[in-house]
Each structure stands twice: as structure tokens, then as C-alpha cells.
Tab-separated table of N, CA and C and ligand atoms in Angstrom:
chain	number	residue	atom	x	y	z
A	1	MET	N	-17.422	7.160	3.460
A	1	MET	CA	-16.910	6.562	4.553
A	1	MET	C	-17.489	6.672	5.851
A	2	GLY	N	-17.995	5.725	6.602
A	2	GLY	CA	-18.660	6.020	8.015
A	2	GLY	C	-17.927	6.604	8.897
A	3	LYS	N	-18.549	6.622	9.876
A	3	LYS	CA	-17.896	7.496	11.075
A	3	LYS	C	-16.956	6.391	11.432
A	4	ASN	N	-17.253	5.419	11.738
A	4	ASN	CA	-16.503	4.154	12.715
A	4	ASN	C	-15.482	3.549	11.704
A	5	LYS	N	-15.222	3.939	10.475
A	5	LYS	CA	-14.221	3.306	9.789
A	5	LYS	C	-12.791	3.959	10.446
A	6	LYS	N	-12.214	2.924	10.189
A	6	LYS	CA	-10.572	3.531	10.692
A	6	LYS	C	-9.319	3.470	9.664
A	7	ILE	N	-9.131	4.669	9.590
A	7	ILE	CA	-8.379	5.141	8.460
A	7	ILE	C	-6.737	5.355	8.966
A	8	GLY	N	-5.965	4.713	8.101
A	8	GLY	CA	-4.520	4.902	8.443
A	8	GLY	C	-4.004	5.563	7.233
A	9	ILE	N	-3.014	6.845	7.315
A	9	ILE	CA	-2.236	7.523	6.455
A	9	ILE	C	-0.790	6.708	6.607
A	10	TYR	N	-0.350	6.368	5.376
A	10	TYR	CA	0.721	6.016	4.955
A	10	TYR	C	1.836	7.030	4.047
A	11	PRO	N	2.473	7.873	4.879
A	11	PRO	CA	3.168	8.821	4.323
A	11	PRO	C	4.561	8.649	3.430
A	12	GLY	N	5.185	9.204	2.574
A	12	GLY	CA	6.217	8.899	2.218
A	12	GLY	C	6.737	9.781	1.242
A	13	THR	N	8.147	9.549	0.687
A	13	THR	CA	8.111	10.170	-0.713
A	13	THR	C	8.075	9.464	-1.976
A	14	PHE	N	8.203	8.029	-1.768
A	14	PHE	CA	7.988	7.131	-2.714
A	14	PHE	C	8.453	7.532	-4.263
A	15	ASP	N	9.795	7.834	-4.159
A	15	ASP	CA	10.636	8.282	-5.157
A	15	ASP	C	11.544	6.719	-5.806
A	16	PRO	N	11.101	5.908	-6.161
A	16	PRO	CA	9.823	5.595	-6.394
A	16	PRO	C	9.367	4.180	-5.226
A	17	ILE	N	7.782	3.796	-5.557
A	17	ILE	CA	7.371	2.747	-4.523
A	17	ILE	C	8.260	1.635	-4.655
A	18	THR	N	8.748	0.765	-3.729
A	18	THR	CA	9.484	-0.331	-3.677
A	18	THR	C	8.400	-1.311	-3.073
A	19	ASN	N	8.896	-2.729	-3.311
A	19	ASN	CA	8.422	-3.832	-2.730
A	19	ASN	C	8.418	-3.959	-1.188
A	20	GLY	N	9.441	-3.012	-0.548
A	20	GLY	CA	9.034	-2.705	0.742
A	20	GLY	C	7.926	-1.803	1.184
A	21	HIS	N	7.596	-0.791	0.455
A	21	HIS	CA	6.472	0.076	0.621
A	21	HIS	C	4.966	-0.842	0.788
A	22	LEU	N	5.295	-1.759	-0.396
A	22	LEU	CA	3.827	-2.327	-0.404
A	22	LEU	C	3.793	-3.309	0.224
A	23	ASP	N	4.696	-4.001	0.907
A	23	ASP	CA	4.737	-4.733	1.936
A	23	ASP	C	3.917	-4.396	2.967
A	24	ILE	N	4.412	-2.985	3.338
A	24	ILE	CA	3.812	-2.194	4.511
A	24	ILE	C	2.519	-1.807	4.178
A	25	ILE	N	2.479	-1.596	3.071
A	25	ILE	CA	0.488	-1.517	2.556
A	25	ILE	C	-0.244	-2.482	2.584
A	26	LYS	N	0.421	-3.979	2.498
A	26	LYS	CA	-0.321	-5.061	2.863
A	26	LYS	C	-0.579	-5.418	4.200
A	27	ARG	N	0.321	-4.851	4.956
A	27	ARG	CA	0.159	-5.136	6.537
A	27	ARG	C	-0.787	-4.061	7.095
A	28	ALA	N	-0.824	-2.802	6.405
A	28	ALA	CA	-1.707	-2.044	7.191
A	28	ALA	C	-3.035	-2.226	6.583
A	29	LEU	N	-3.187	-2.691	5.623
A	29	LEU	CA	-4.959	-3.219	5.437
A	29	LEU	C	-5.439	-4.215	6.371
A	30	LYS	N	-4.380	-4.929	6.954
A	30	LYS	CA	-5.043	-6.117	8.143
A	30	LYS	C	-5.470	-4.892	9.146
A	31	LEU	N	-5.028	-3.769	9.417
A	31	LEU	CA	-5.070	-3.184	10.578
A	31	LEU	C	-6.388	-1.877	10.369
A	32	PHE	N	-6.447	-1.467	9.157
A	32	PHE	CA	-7.129	-0.430	8.882
A	32	PHE	C	-8.253	-0.655	7.699
A	33	ASP	N	-9.310	-0.007	7.809
A	33	ASP	CA	-10.416	-0.372	6.820
A	33	ASP	C	-10.247	0.408	5.424
A	34	LEU	N	-9.428	1.588	5.805
A	34	LEU	CA	-9.062	2.571	4.613
A	34	LEU	C	-7.535	2.672	4.890
A	35	VAL	N	-6.616	2.549	3.563
A	35	VAL	CA	-5.280	3.175	3.777
A	35	VAL	C	-4.940	4.023	2.741
A	36	ILE	N	-4.842	5.421	3.302
A	36	ILE	CA	-4.310	6.473	2.580
A	36	ILE	C	-2.989	6.569	2.200
A	37	VAL	N	-2.284	6.078	1.119
A	37	VAL	CA	-1.207	6.259	0.719
A	37	VAL	C	-0.930	7.744	0.356
A	38	ALA	N	0.149	8.487	0.884
A	38	ALA	CA	-0.020	10.325	1.078
A	38	ALA	C	1.579	10.336	0.589
A	39	VAL	N	1.439	10.751	-0.686
A	39	VAL	CA	2.768	11.100	-1.539
A	39	VAL	C	3.087	12.565	-1.555
A	40	GLY	N	4.307	12.686	-0.561
A	40	GLY	CA	4.356	14.113	-0.298
A	40	GLY	C	6.223	14.744	-0.770
A	41	GLU	N	6.112	15.702	-0.210
A	41	GLU	CA	7.982	16.178	-0.532
A	41	GLU	C	8.397	16.001	0.931
A	42	ASN	N	9.542	15.517	0.776
A	42	ASN	CA	10.466	15.560	1.737
A	42	ASN	C	11.655	16.787	1.452
A	43	PRO	N	11.620	17.843	2.355
A	43	PRO	CA	12.133	19.032	1.916
A	43	PRO	C	13.478	18.819	1.799
A	44	GLN	N	14.253	17.425	2.680
A	44	GLN	CA	15.494	17.191	2.201
A	44	GLN	C	15.874	16.296	1.189
A	45	LYS	N	14.821	15.692	0.192
A	45	LYS	CA	15.096	15.663	-1.074
A	45	LYS	C	14.924	15.841	-2.065
A	46	THR	N	15.698	15.764	-3.189
A	46	THR	CA	15.086	15.931	-4.587
A	46	THR	C	14.782	14.728	-5.449
A	47	PRO	N	13.455	14.716	-5.547
A	47	PRO	CA	12.663	13.239	-6.337
A	47	PRO	C	13.502	13.478	-7.691
A	48	LEU	N	13.536	12.201	-8.295
A	48	LEU	CA	13.890	11.630	-9.489
A	48	LEU	C	12.396	11.890	-10.393
A	49	PHE	N	11.536	11.462	-9.362
A	49	PHE	CA	10.279	11.157	-10.143
A	49	PHE	C	9.408	12.546	-9.641
A	50	SER	N	8.421	12.991	-10.885
A	50	SER	CA	7.505	14.460	-9.992
A	50	SER	C	6.596	13.392	-9.237
A	51	VAL	N	5.671	14.580	-8.764
A	51	VAL	CA	4.679	13.792	-7.629
A	51	VAL	C	3.896	13.028	-8.792
A	52	GLU	N	3.321	13.646	-9.878
A	52	GLU	CA	2.725	13.226	-10.712
A	52	GLU	C	2.814	11.760	-11.001
A	53	GLU	N	4.045	11.563	-11.527
A	53	GLU	CA	4.737	10.183	-12.072
A	53	GLU	C	4.693	9.297	-10.590
A	54	ARG	N	4.915	9.729	-8.959
A	54	ARG	CA	5.002	9.282	-8.032
A	54	ARG	C	3.765	8.336	-7.847
A	55	ILE	N	2.663	9.500	-8.120
A	55	ILE	CA	1.483	9.046	-7.927
A	55	ILE	C	1.058	8.105	-8.707
A	56	PHE	N	0.986	8.044	-9.958
A	56	PHE	CA	0.726	7.149	-10.716
A	56	PHE	C	1.505	5.681	-10.765
A	57	LEU	N	2.614	5.837	-10.094
A	57	LEU	CA	3.453	4.193	-9.825
A	57	LEU	C	2.975	3.646	-8.620
A	58	VAL	N	2.417	4.470	-7.920
A	58	VAL	CA	1.981	3.633	-6.444
A	58	VAL	C	0.548	3.563	-6.890
A	59	LYS	N	-0.447	4.000	-7.636
A	59	LYS	CA	-1.561	3.711	-8.022
A	59	LYS	C	-1.534	2.230	-8.693
A	60	GLU	N	-0.464	2.217	-9.729
A	60	GLU	CA	-0.406	1.039	-10.773
A	60	GLU	C	0.233	-0.312	-9.805
A	61	ALA	N	1.055	0.302	-8.574
A	61	ALA	CA	1.520	-1.087	-7.991
A	61	ALA	C	0.339	-1.425	-6.756
A	62	VAL	N	-0.373	-0.862	-6.626
A	62	VAL	CA	-1.211	-1.109	-5.456
A	62	VAL	C	-2.412	-1.747	-6.247
A	63	LYS	N	-2.443	-1.707	-7.568
A	63	LYS	CA	-3.523	-2.586	-8.339
A	63	LYS	C	-3.230	-4.032	-8.103
A	64	GLU	N	-2.147	-4.393	-8.077
A	64	GLU	CA	-1.941	-5.917	-7.291
A	64	GLU	C	-1.944	-6.661	-6.519
A	65	LEU	N	-2.669	-5.677	-5.598
A	65	LEU	CA	-3.242	-6.153	-4.291
A	65	LEU	C	-4.537	-6.494	-4.255
A	66	SER	N	-4.585	-7.690	-3.506
A	66	SER	CA	-6.319	-8.049	-3.619
A	66	SER	C	-7.155	-7.251	-2.956
A	67	GLU	N	-7.003	-6.394	-2.236
A	67	GLU	CA	-7.902	-5.523	-1.463
A	67	GLU	C	-7.452	-4.191	-1.875
A	68	SER	N	-7.153	-3.891	-3.406
A	68	SER	CA	-6.519	-2.314	-3.515
A	68	SER	C	-8.111	-1.376	-3.390
A	69	ASP	N	-8.993	-2.071	-3.526
A	69	ASP	CA	-10.239	-1.061	-3.242
A	69	ASP	C	-10.277	-0.545	-1.808
A	70	ARG	N	-9.421	-0.740	-0.993
A	70	ARG	CA	-9.423	-0.023	0.307
A	70	ARG	C	-8.161	0.982	0.289
A	71	VAL	N	-7.500	0.635	-0.735
A	71	VAL	CA	-6.429	1.981	-0.607
A	71	VAL	C	-6.588	3.118	-1.455
A	72	LYS	N	-6.305	4.208	-1.142
A	72	LYS	CA	-6.363	5.482	-1.829
A	72	LYS	C	-4.933	6.057	-2.040
A	73	VAL	N	-4.749	6.729	-3.218
A	73	VAL	CA	-3.504	7.366	-3.306
A	73	VAL	C	-3.615	8.883	-3.624
A	74	GLU	N	-3.390	9.415	-2.525
A	74	GLU	CA	-3.349	10.930	-2.847
A	74	GLU	C	-1.705	11.953	-2.724
A	75	ALA	N	-1.851	13.093	-3.142
A	75	ALA	CA	-0.755	13.832	-2.897
A	75	ALA	C	-1.077	14.462	-1.606
A	76	PHE	N	0.230	15.156	-0.872
A	76	PHE	CA	-0.152	16.015	0.178
A	76	PHE	C	0.977	17.100	-0.013
A	77	SER	N	0.656	18.204	0.521
A	77	SER	CA	1.979	19.231	0.653
A	77	SER	C	1.608	19.897	1.927
A	78	GLY	N	2.391	20.526	2.705
A	78	GLY	CA	2.327	21.066	3.867
A	78	GLY	C	2.488	20.214	4.783
A	79	LEU	N	2.069	20.160	5.843
A	79	LEU	CA	2.187	19.465	7.211
A	79	LEU	C	1.890	18.273	7.295
A	80	LEU	N	1.877	17.251	7.404
A	80	LEU	CA	1.498	15.598	7.522
A	80	LEU	C	0.124	15.604	8.482
A	81	ILE	N	0.521	16.377	9.459
A	81	ILE	CA	-0.346	15.960	10.462
A	81	ILE	C	-1.886	17.184	10.295
A	82	ASP	N	-1.645	17.986	9.334
A	82	ASP	CA	-2.634	18.768	9.006
A	82	ASP	C	-3.718	17.832	7.842
A	83	PHE	N	-2.781	17.134	6.971
A	83	PHE	CA	-3.365	16.637	6.100
A	83	PHE	C	-3.945	15.173	6.781
A	84	ALA	N	-3.451	14.922	7.709
A	84	ALA	CA	-3.955	13.496	8.386
A	84	ALA	C	-5.455	13.751	9.007
A	85	GLN	N	-5.175	15.122	9.654
A	85	GLN	CA	-6.623	15.476	10.382
A	85	GLN	C	-7.368	15.573	9.440
A	86	LYS	N	-7.428	16.270	8.168
A	86	LYS	CA	-8.262	16.503	7.085
A	86	LYS	C	-8.919	15.480	6.995
A	87	LYS	N	-8.048	14.182	6.779
A	87	LYS	CA	-8.813	12.995	6.099
A	87	LYS	C	-9.180	12.108	7.575
A	88	SER	N	-9.548	12.460	8.427
A	88	SER	CA	-9.920	12.304	9.594
A	88	SER	C	-9.140	10.399	9.984
A	89	ALA	N	-7.838	10.591	9.719
A	89	ALA	CA	-7.054	9.534	9.927
A	89	ALA	C	-6.892	9.160	11.489
A	90	SER	N	-7.027	7.748	11.817
A	90	SER	CA	-6.597	7.447	13.050
A	90	SER	C	-5.107	7.328	13.866
A	91	ALA	N	-4.359	7.140	12.501
A	91	ALA	CA	-3.277	6.868	12.845
A	91	ALA	C	-2.261	7.127	11.366
A	92	ILE	N	-0.957	7.327	11.862
A	92	ILE	CA	-0.051	7.966	10.726
A	92	ILE	C	0.936	6.221	10.976
A	93	ILE	N	1.061	5.679	9.708
A	93	ILE	CA	1.939	4.665	9.493
A	93	ILE	C	3.027	4.690	8.972
A	94	ARG	N	4.034	4.041	9.616
A	94	ARG	CA	5.382	3.934	9.026
A	94	ARG	C	5.984	2.756	9.308
A	95	GLY	N	6.994	2.588	8.277
A	95	GLY	CA	7.335	1.103	8.175
A	95	GLY	C	9.052	1.353	8.929
A	96	LEU	N	9.328	0.299	9.563
A	96	LEU	CA	10.765	0.459	10.051
A	96	LEU	C	11.227	-0.620	9.566
A	97	ARG	N	12.932	-0.461	9.104
A	97	ARG	CA	13.500	-1.538	8.621
A	97	ARG	C	14.763	-1.769	9.767
A	98	ALA	N	15.923	-1.417	9.463
A	98	ALA	CA	16.848	-1.438	10.556
A	98	ALA	C	16.686	-0.496	11.983
A	99	VAL	N	17.190	-0.728	12.844
A	99	VAL	CA	17.403	0.151	14.023
A	99	VAL	C	17.799	1.545	13.824
A	100	SER	N	18.202	1.561	12.414
A	100	SER	CA	18.901	3.120	11.900
A	100	SER	C	17.731	3.656	11.876
A	101	ASP	N	16.667	3.243	11.340
A	101	ASP	CA	15.465	4.317	10.859
A	101	ASP	C	14.829	4.993	12.504
A	102	PHE	N	15.214	4.141	13.277
A	102	PHE	CA	14.423	4.533	14.683
A	102	PHE	C	14.519	6.140	15.074
A	103	GLU	N	15.748	6.602	15.155
A	103	GLU	CA	15.954	7.920	15.422
A	103	GLU	C	15.114	9.122	14.889
A	104	TYR	N	15.262	8.901	13.210
A	104	TYR	CA	14.388	9.679	12.771
A	104	TYR	C	13.395	9.609	12.885
A	105	GLU	N	12.670	8.286	12.804
A	105	GLU	CA	11.244	8.088	12.896
A	105	GLU	C	10.791	8.580	14.270
A	106	MET	N	11.146	8.531	15.349
A	106	MET	CA	10.802	8.705	16.395
A	106	MET	C	10.973	10.508	16.655
A	107	GLN	N	11.964	11.290	15.840
A	107	GLN	CA	11.709	12.682	15.777
A	107	GLN	C	10.686	12.731	15.100
A	108	LEU	N	10.341	12.645	13.751
A	108	LEU	CA	8.981	12.732	13.101
A	108	LEU	C	7.802	12.544	13.880
A	109	ALA	N	7.427	11.297	14.667
A	109	ALA	CA	6.422	10.986	15.171
A	109	ALA	C	6.254	11.652	16.696
A	110	LEU	N	7.508	12.201	17.336
A	110	LEU	CA	6.901	13.039	18.190
A	110	LEU	C	6.714	14.165	17.986
A	111	MET	N	7.512	14.885	16.984
A	111	MET	CA	6.872	16.425	16.771
A	111	MET	C	5.722	16.318	16.023
A	112	ASN	N	5.120	15.146	15.352
A	112	ASN	CA	3.579	15.095	14.936
A	112	ASN	C	2.963	15.082	15.951
A	113	ARG	N	2.963	14.450	17.089
A	113	ARG	CA	2.410	14.257	18.447
A	113	ARG	C	2.336	15.578	18.981
A	114	LYS	N	3.575	16.400	18.948
A	114	LYS	CA	3.453	17.879	19.511
A	114	LYS	C	2.411	18.691	18.940
A	115	LEU	N	2.278	18.429	17.542
A	115	LEU	CA	1.608	19.279	16.747
A	115	LEU	C	0.065	18.777	16.841
A	116	SER	N	-0.072	17.620	16.980
A	116	SER	CA	-1.405	17.033	17.502
A	116	SER	C	-1.423	15.991	18.103
A	117	ASN	N	-2.103	15.877	19.470
A	117	ASN	CA	-2.015	14.964	20.498
A	117	ASN	C	-2.893	13.872	19.841
A	118	SER	N	-3.685	14.041	18.937
A	118	SER	CA	-5.046	13.001	18.622
A	118	SER	C	-4.559	11.951	17.775
A	119	ILE	N	-3.641	12.080	16.989
A	119	ILE	CA	-3.208	11.141	15.843
A	119	ILE	C	-1.954	10.433	16.511
A	120	ASP	N	-1.847	8.973	16.724
A	120	ASP	CA	-0.607	8.487	16.960
A	120	ASP	C	-0.300	7.894	15.843
A	121	THR	N	1.485	7.618	15.732
A	121	THR	CA	2.053	7.101	14.765
A	121	THR	C	2.369	5.586	15.171
A	122	ILE	N	1.943	4.426	14.162
A	122	ILE	CA	2.427	2.973	14.613
A	122	ILE	C	3.640	2.925	13.528
A	123	PHE	N	4.274	2.016	13.923
A	123	PHE	CA	5.122	1.474	13.321
A	123	PHE	C	4.825	-0.365	13.087
A	124	LEU	N	5.213	-0.233	11.664
A	124	LEU	CA	4.938	-1.998	11.122
A	124	LEU	C	6.482	-2.246	10.644
A	125	LEU	N	6.585	-3.647	11.175
A	125	LEU	CA	8.043	-4.165	10.707
A	125	LEU	C	8.055	-4.531	8.908
A	126	THR	N	8.819	-4.267	8.620
A	126	THR	CA	9.083	-4.695	6.777
A	126	THR	C	9.374	-5.933	7.031
A	127	SER	N	8.705	-6.667	6.226
A	127	SER	CA	9.618	-8.352	6.080
A	127	SER	C	10.762	-8.354	5.869
A	128	LEU	N	11.553	-8.970	6.422
A	128	LEU	CA	12.704	-9.387	6.365
A	128	LEU	C	13.537	-9.193	4.961
A	129	LYS	N	12.853	-9.806	4.240
A	129	LYS	CA	13.231	-9.660	2.875
A	129	LYS	C	13.678	-8.023	2.010
A	130	TRP	N	13.001	-7.267	2.489
A	130	TRP	CA	13.203	-6.112	1.924
A	130	TRP	C	13.880	-5.114	3.498
A	131	ILE	N	14.541	-5.840	4.056
A	131	ILE	CA	15.056	-4.996	5.283
A	131	ILE	C	16.414	-3.975	5.079
A	132	PHE	N	17.043	-4.226	3.431
A	132	PHE	CA	17.676	-3.641	3.410
A	132	PHE	C	17.426	-2.714	2.009
A	133	LEU	N	16.205	-2.415	1.739
A	133	LEU	CA	15.948	-2.275	0.609
A	133	LEU	C	15.620	-0.426	0.906
A	134	SER	N	15.912	0.700	-0.017
A	134	SER	CA	15.383	1.687	0.122
A	134	SER	C	15.264	2.276	-1.518
A	135	SER	N	14.690	3.595	-1.704
A	135	SER	CA	14.341	3.936	-2.980
A	135	SER	C	15.505	4.457	-3.473
A	136	SER	N	16.649	5.054	-2.621
A	136	SER	CA	17.747	5.789	-3.000
A	136	SER	C	18.974	4.429	-3.726
A	137	ILE	N	18.737	3.333	-3.161
A	137	ILE	CA	19.421	2.325	-3.576
A	137	ILE	C	19.119	1.494	-4.675
A	138	VAL	N	17.813	1.438	-4.945
A	138	VAL	CA	17.084	1.151	-5.983
A	138	VAL	C	17.736	1.759	-7.338
A	139	LYS	N	17.594	3.153	-7.056
A	139	LYS	CA	17.443	4.220	-8.124
A	139	LYS	C	19.219	4.123	-8.655
A	140	GLU	N	20.175	3.846	-7.193
A	140	GLU	CA	21.663	3.948	-8.059
A	140	GLU	C	21.963	2.796	-8.635
A	141	VAL	N	21.153	1.406	-8.130
A	141	VAL	CA	21.754	0.441	-9.145
A	141	VAL	C	20.691	0.524	-10.493
A	142	ALA	N	19.829	0.801	-10.811
A	142	ALA	CA	19.078	1.145	-11.879
A	142	ALA	C	19.882	1.724	-12.782
A	143	LYS	N	20.677	3.227	-12.121
A	143	LYS	CA	21.347	4.017	-12.875
A	143	LYS	C	22.318	3.422	-13.539
A	144	PHE	N	22.943	2.539	-13.044
A	144	PHE	CA	24.010	1.886	-13.904
A	144	PHE	C	23.891	0.526	-14.070
A	145	GLY	N	22.524	0.274	-14.478
A	145	GLY	CA	22.274	-0.641	-15.186
A	145	GLY	C	21.979	-2.153	-14.390
A	146	GLY	N	22.015	-1.679	-13.368
A	146	GLY	CA	21.786	-3.467	-12.751
A	146	GLY	C	20.413	-3.779	-12.373
A	147	ASN	N	20.275	-4.790	-12.187
A	147	ASN	CA	18.679	-5.695	-12.262
A	147	ASN	C	18.184	-5.557	-11.085
A	148	ILE	N	16.849	-4.726	-11.117
A	148	ILE	CA	16.118	-4.356	-10.052
A	148	ILE	C	14.670	-5.087	-9.857
A	149	ASP	N	14.453	-5.682	-10.804
A	149	ASP	CA	13.219	-6.546	-11.051
A	149	ASP	C	12.648	-7.235	-9.732
A	150	ASP	N	13.366	-7.631	-9.113
A	150	ASP	CA	12.657	-8.471	-7.696
A	150	ASP	C	12.911	-7.351	-6.909
A	151	LEU	N	13.003	-6.156	-6.917
A	151	LEU	CA	12.898	-5.260	-5.619
A	151	LEU	C	11.582	-4.212	-5.784
A	152	VAL	N	11.266	-3.921	-6.901
A	152	VAL	CA	10.370	-2.807	-7.065
A	152	VAL	C	9.201	-3.633	-8.328
A	153	PRO	N	8.006	-3.104	-8.115
A	153	PRO	CA	6.661	-3.489	-9.047
A	153	PRO	C	7.367	-3.336	-10.421
A	154	ARG	N	6.673	-4.173	-11.322
A	154	ARG	CA	7.105	-4.232	-12.688
A	154	ARG	C	7.112	-3.147	-13.553
A	155	VAL	N	6.173	-2.425	-13.072
A	155	VAL	CA	5.945	-0.874	-13.799
A	155	VAL	C	6.847	0.143	-13.290
A	156	VAL	N	7.341	0.041	-12.102
A	156	VAL	CA	8.586	0.831	-11.332
A	156	VAL	C	9.677	0.366	-12.179
A	157	ALA	N	10.097	-0.890	-12.545
A	157	ALA	CA	11.337	-1.293	-12.936
A	157	ALA	C	11.162	-0.861	-14.649
A	158	GLU	N	10.135	-0.487	-15.143
A	158	GLU	CA	10.091	0.153	-16.712
A	158	GLU	C	10.557	1.287	-16.646
A	159	LYS	N	9.765	1.953	-15.867
A	159	LYS	CA	9.970	3.766	-15.680
A	159	LYS	C	11.399	4.020	-15.233
A	160	LEU	N	11.985	3.010	-14.411
A	160	LEU	CA	13.419	3.530	-13.945
A	160	LEU	C	14.108	3.204	-15.077
A	161	ARG	N	14.023	2.224	-15.867
A	161	ARG	CA	14.962	1.843	-17.051
A	161	ARG	C	14.740	3.084	-18.175
A	162	GLU	N	13.567	3.658	-18.233
A	162	GLU	CA	13.135	4.435	-19.278
A	162	GLU	C	13.991	5.787	-18.799
A	163	LYS	N	13.734	6.412	-17.581
A	163	LYS	CA	14.446	7.490	-17.137
A	163	LYS	C	16.266	7.447	-17.224
A	164	PHE	N	16.835	6.184	-16.953
A	164	PHE	CA	18.172	6.214	-17.112
A	164	PHE	C	18.509	5.662	-18.253
A	165	LYS	N	17.615	5.631	-19.522
A	165	LYS	CA	18.088	5.159	-20.866
A	165	LYS	C	19.239	5.709	-21.403
B	1	LIG	N1	10.700	-0.857	2.551
B	1	LIG	C1	11.537	-0.338	1.943
B	1	LIG	N2	12.253	1.066	1.638
B	1	LIG	C2	11.322	1.662	2.886
B	1	LIG	C3	10.456	1.110	3.546
B	1	LIG	C4	10.156	0.018	3.583
B	1	LIG	N3	9.271	-0.601	4.258
B	1	LIG	N4	10.146	2.367	4.413
B	1	LIG	C5	10.965	3.201	4.173
B	1	LIG	N5	11.698	3.054	2.746
B	1	LIG	C6	12.808	3.989	2.733
B	1	LIG	C7	12.371	4.871	1.466
B	1	LIG	O1	12.547	4.024	0.361
B	1	LIG	C8	13.128	5.739	1.820
B	1	LIG	O2	14.553	5.711	0.778
B	1	LIG	P1	15.105	6.890	0.257
B	1	LIG	O3	15.896	7.522	1.800
B	1	LIG	O4	16.430	6.036	-0.045
B	1	LIG	O5	14.572	7.271	-0.515
B	1	LIG	C9	13.479	5.971	3.019
B	1	LIG	O6	12.952	4.811	3.826
B	1	LIG	C10	12.343	6.895	3.934
B	1	LIG	O7	11.477	7.273	2.943
B	1	LIG	P2	10.060	7.634	2.840
B	1	LIG	O8	9.424	6.438	3.874
B	1	LIG	O9	9.300	7.488	1.467
B	1	LIG	O10	9.648	8.624	3.645
B	1	LIG	P3	10.276	10.014	3.588
B	1	LIG	O11	11.276	10.107	4.807
B	1	LIG	O12	10.712	10.551	2.625
B	1	LIG	O13	9.190	10.809	4.007
B	1	LIG	C11	7.650	12.486	5.238
B	1	LIG	C12	8.843	11.702	4.968
B	1	LIG	C13	7.272	12.863	3.645
B	1	LIG	C14	6.490	11.530	5.730
B	1	LIG	C15	7.800	13.640	5.840
B	1	LIG	O14	9.073	14.038	5.243
B	1	LIG	C16	6.998	14.626	6.378
B	1	LIG	O15	5.885	14.259	6.768
B	1	LIG	N6	6.551	15.955	5.439
B	1	LIG	C17	5.728	16.794	5.425
B	1	LIG	C18	5.866	17.765	6.029
B	1	LIG	C19	5.902	17.682	7.460
B	1	LIG	O16	4.693	17.663	8.158
B	1	LIG	N7	7.071	17.556	8.199
B	1	LIG	C20	6.853	17.773	9.684
B	1	LIG	C21	7.330	16.091	10.099
B	1	LIG	S1	7.321	16.110	11.770
């Protein structure tokens, strides 16, 4: 990557990736030359899928994007801001759904800014059709055998069915 390439980091737990996350990646590709999807641990969550499984699912899911060569998927641990700096990112990308996301997102963004003033967080609005979507709600529906085919990439729907068989 040349020095003037704009790199955006899109971090999350992605347990698992949903169509809403994919929508944000697509939007981010219009703003950045390279989007690094950073699959991490949120200490407040106990994931259903291992990091390896979550990375596999993100990689499979982004294959369906037309410019998937400009997306990289990587694991990270420790502080997000350290990872972002190591990757020479210009910005951290987060998706916003409802107003209820805002307080938590602002707290993360301001803490990241306190840790390093050189990387800003930018918020992208999810498409209206995914506004109600979250990984937790998808897992809950899948657990009880509900249909999630319209909400997640096909490979994710398959893996969820396997998990809850
Ligand atoms: N469409 C659908 N769902 C979306 C979405 C979108 N566009 N954007 C977010 N979500 C959902 C996710 O599915 C997830 O749902 P869930 O809570 O039911 O699992 C939720 O919103 C938020 O999850 P996600 O976007 O994966 O992020 P996260 O909040 O789990 O991740 C980290 C937070 C990993 C970025 C943060 O914990 C972190 O930076 N950790 C590293 C340690 C660190 O640096 N800590 C200090 C930070 S200041």
C-alpha cells in the first residue's frame, strides 16, 4: 500500500457477520482505498463462534462484494487504537443503527480519541432495512429454528444451522 492510500478500520465482534455489517463495508469502500475488517474480542461478550470461525465467515461473506480485493480481514487483540495505528489507518469506521447505539459509540470514540488524537472515528448509517438487525437477535432466531436467510450471508445461515442442530 502506498503512503497516500486511505485505510479505514472496521472493528467489531462479528459474531456472526450480518447483512447490516456488509452494508457498512460496502459504504466504507466508497470512502477508503482499503477497508480492514478487524475481528476482535469484546470483553463484555461471550461469542458463539471462535475468532477463526468469525474470520472465516467474514472472508466468505465479503467475497460477494464487487470490490472484495480492497477488503482485508484480520484478527486483533488488545486495544483497537494500537491496531489501527499499526495498520496506518486514517479512521475507525462504525455503523450506527438507532439512536440507542449513539451513547455507547460516543463513549468508544471519545476514549479512542483520548488514547490517540490522530485517528478519528467516522459513523456510517446502516441502510433502513437493517436498522433492527443485530448479531444477537439473529442468533436467537436461529437457535429456535426461525428463518434468518434474508438477514445474513448464505454461509452464515448455514453455519448457524449447523451450530444449533
Ligand atoms: N448492522 C447490523 N448490526 C450491527 C451493525 C450493522 N450495521 N453495526 C453493529 N451491529 C450490531 C452487531 O451485530 C452487534 O450486535 P450484538 O451486540 O447483538 O452482538 C452490535 O451491533 C455491536 O457489535 P459490533 O459492531 O460487532 O461491535 P462490538 O460493539 O461488539 O465491538 C469493539 C466493539 C470490538 C470494537 C470494541 O469492544 C473494541 O474496540 N475492543 C477492543 C478493546 C479496546 O480497544 N477497548 C477500548 C475501546 S475505547
